[in-house]
Amino acid sequence: MDDSSLFVILKSIHMVAVTTTLAGLLVRGWWMLSDSKLLSAKPVKIFPHANDTVLISSALAAGYVSGQLPFVDPWLTAKLFGVIAYVVFSAGAFTFGKTKQQRIIFLILAAATFAYIILVAACRSPVACIS
């Protein structure tokens, strides 16, 4: 298998994980807003970590295969810092937020950060298609 075929496979895996991440954020956000008991189910707590492992692993592998790496390509550096911010905001929304108001603010920040990451990836620019 050549590098371009491997890259396409890794990128496809990454895109499925991205879509799963967004779906998980929206569903868990809805459950948090509606005070659903489903949010505290063990699989709901475990699955995001498994998906994030696939997401990050596929991103790193695709970057390695294509030669595009954070701290070399500015858009990937921005995406990396966006992912770190997304993880922090998501943790605030679903784990560390003490009040519902705090959790809602963190949820909005996580969603906005997710949108930024998608725009950075689509435009391959750290300013996310603004310029």
Coordinates of C-alpha atoms in Angstrom, one line a residue:
M1 CA 0.0 0.0 0.0
D2 CA 1.4 3.4 -1.0
D3 CA 1.4 6.5 1.3
S4 CA -1.4 8.2 -0.6
S5 CA -3.7 5.2 -0.1
L6 CA -2.8 4.9 3.5
F7 CA -3.4 8.6 4.0
V8 CA -6.9 8.3 2.5
I9 CA -7.8 5.4 4.8
L10 CA -6.4 7.3 7.9
K11 CA -8.2 10.5 6.9
S12 CA -11.5 8.5 6.5
I13 CA -11.1 7.0 9.9
H14 CA -10.4 10.5 11.3
M15 CA -13.5 12.0 9.6
V16 CA -15.7 9.3 11.1
A17 CA -14.2 9.9 14.5
V18 CA -14.8 13.7 14.1
T19 CA -18.4 13.1 13.1
T20 CA -18.8 10.8 16.1
T21 CA -17.3 13.4 18.4
L22 CA -19.8 16.0 17.2
A23 CA -22.7 13.7 17.6
G24 CA -21.5 12.8 21.1
L25 CA -21.2 16.4 22.0
L26 CA -24.7 17.2 20.8
V27 CA -26.3 14.2 22.4
R28 CA -24.5 14.6 25.7
G29 CA -25.2 18.3 25.6
W30 CA -28.9 17.7 25.2
W31 CA -28.9 15.1 28.0
M32 CA -27.0 17.6 30.2
L33 CA -29.5 20.4 29.5
S34 CA -32.5 18.1 30.1
D35 CA -31.0 16.5 33.3
S36 CA -31.1 13.1 31.7
K37 CA -29.9 10.1 33.8
L38 CA -28.4 8.7 30.6
L39 CA -25.5 11.2 30.9
S40 CA -24.2 9.2 33.9
A41 CA -24.4 5.8 32.3
K42 CA -21.0 4.1 32.3
P43 CA -20.8 3.5 28.5
V44 CA -21.6 7.2 27.9
K45 CA -18.7 8.1 30.2
I46 CA -16.2 5.6 28.5
F47 CA -17.1 6.0 24.8
P48 CA -15.8 9.6 24.3
H49 CA -12.4 8.5 25.6
A50 CA -12.2 5.6 23.2
N51 CA -13.4 7.7 20.3
D52 CA -10.9 10.5 21.2
T53 CA -8.1 7.9 21.1
V54 CA -9.1 6.9 17.6
L55 CA -9.5 10.5 16.6
I56 CA -6.0 11.6 17.8
S57 CA -4.3 8.4 16.7
S58 CA -5.6 8.7 13.2
A59 CA -4.7 12.4 13.0
L60 CA -1.2 11.7 14.2
A61 CA -0.8 8.8 11.8
A62 CA -2.2 10.8 8.8
G63 CA 0.1 13.7 9.7
Y64 CA 3.1 11.4 9.8
V65 CA 2.3 9.7 6.5
S66 CA 1.6 13.1 4.7
G67 CA 4.5 14.9 6.3
Q68 CA 2.1 17.5 7.8
L69 CA 2.9 18.1 11.5
P70 CA 2.0 20.6 14.2
F71 CA 4.7 23.2 14.9
V72 CA 5.7 22.8 11.2
D73 CA 2.4 23.6 9.6
P74 CA 0.7 26.6 11.3
W75 CA -2.9 25.4 10.6
L76 CA -2.1 22.1 12.3
T77 CA -0.6 23.9 15.3
A78 CA -3.8 25.9 15.6
K79 CA -5.9 22.7 15.3
L80 CA -3.8 21.1 18.0
F81 CA -4.4 24.0 20.4
G82 CA -8.0 24.0 19.4
V83 CA -8.3 20.3 20.4
I84 CA -6.7 21.0 23.7
A85 CA -9.2 23.8 24.4
Y86 CA -12.1 21.6 23.2
V87 CA -11.1 18.9 25.7
V88 CA -10.9 21.4 28.5
F89 CA -14.3 23.0 27.7
S90 CA -15.9 19.6 27.2
A91 CA -14.6 18.5 30.6
G92 CA -16.1 21.6 32.1
A93 CA -19.4 20.9 30.5
F94 CA -19.7 17.3 31.5
T95 CA -17.4 16.8 34.5
F96 CA -16.1 19.9 36.3
G97 CA -18.8 22.5 35.9
K98 CA -20.3 23.0 39.3
T99 CA -23.6 24.7 38.3
K100 CA -25.8 24.1 35.3
Q101 CA -25.0 27.7 34.2
Q102 CA -21.3 26.9 34.2
R103 CA -21.9 23.7 32.3
I104 CA -23.9 25.5 29.7
I105 CA -21.2 28.1 29.2
F106 CA -18.6 25.3 28.9
L107 CA -20.9 23.5 26.4
I108 CA -21.2 26.6 24.2
L109 CA -17.4 27.1 24.4
A110 CA -16.8 23.5 23.4
A111 CA -19.2 23.8 20.5
A112 CA -17.6 27.0 19.3
T113 CA -14.1 25.5 19.6
F114 CA -15.2 22.5 17.6
A115 CA -16.5 24.7 14.9
Y116 CA -13.2 26.6 14.8
I117 CA -11.3 23.3 14.5
I118 CA -13.4 22.3 11.6
L119 CA -12.9 25.6 9.8
V120 CA -9.2 25.5 10.4
A121 CA -9.1 22.0 8.9
A122 CA -11.3 23.0 5.9
C123 CA -9.3 26.1 5.1
R124 CA -5.9 24.9 6.2
S125 CA -5.4 28.3 7.9
P126 CA -5.1 29.2 11.6
V127 CA -7.5 32.1 11.0
A128 CA -10.2 29.7 9.9
C129 CA -11.2 31.2 6.5
I130 CA -11.6 34.7 8.0
S131 CA -8.9 36.4 5.9

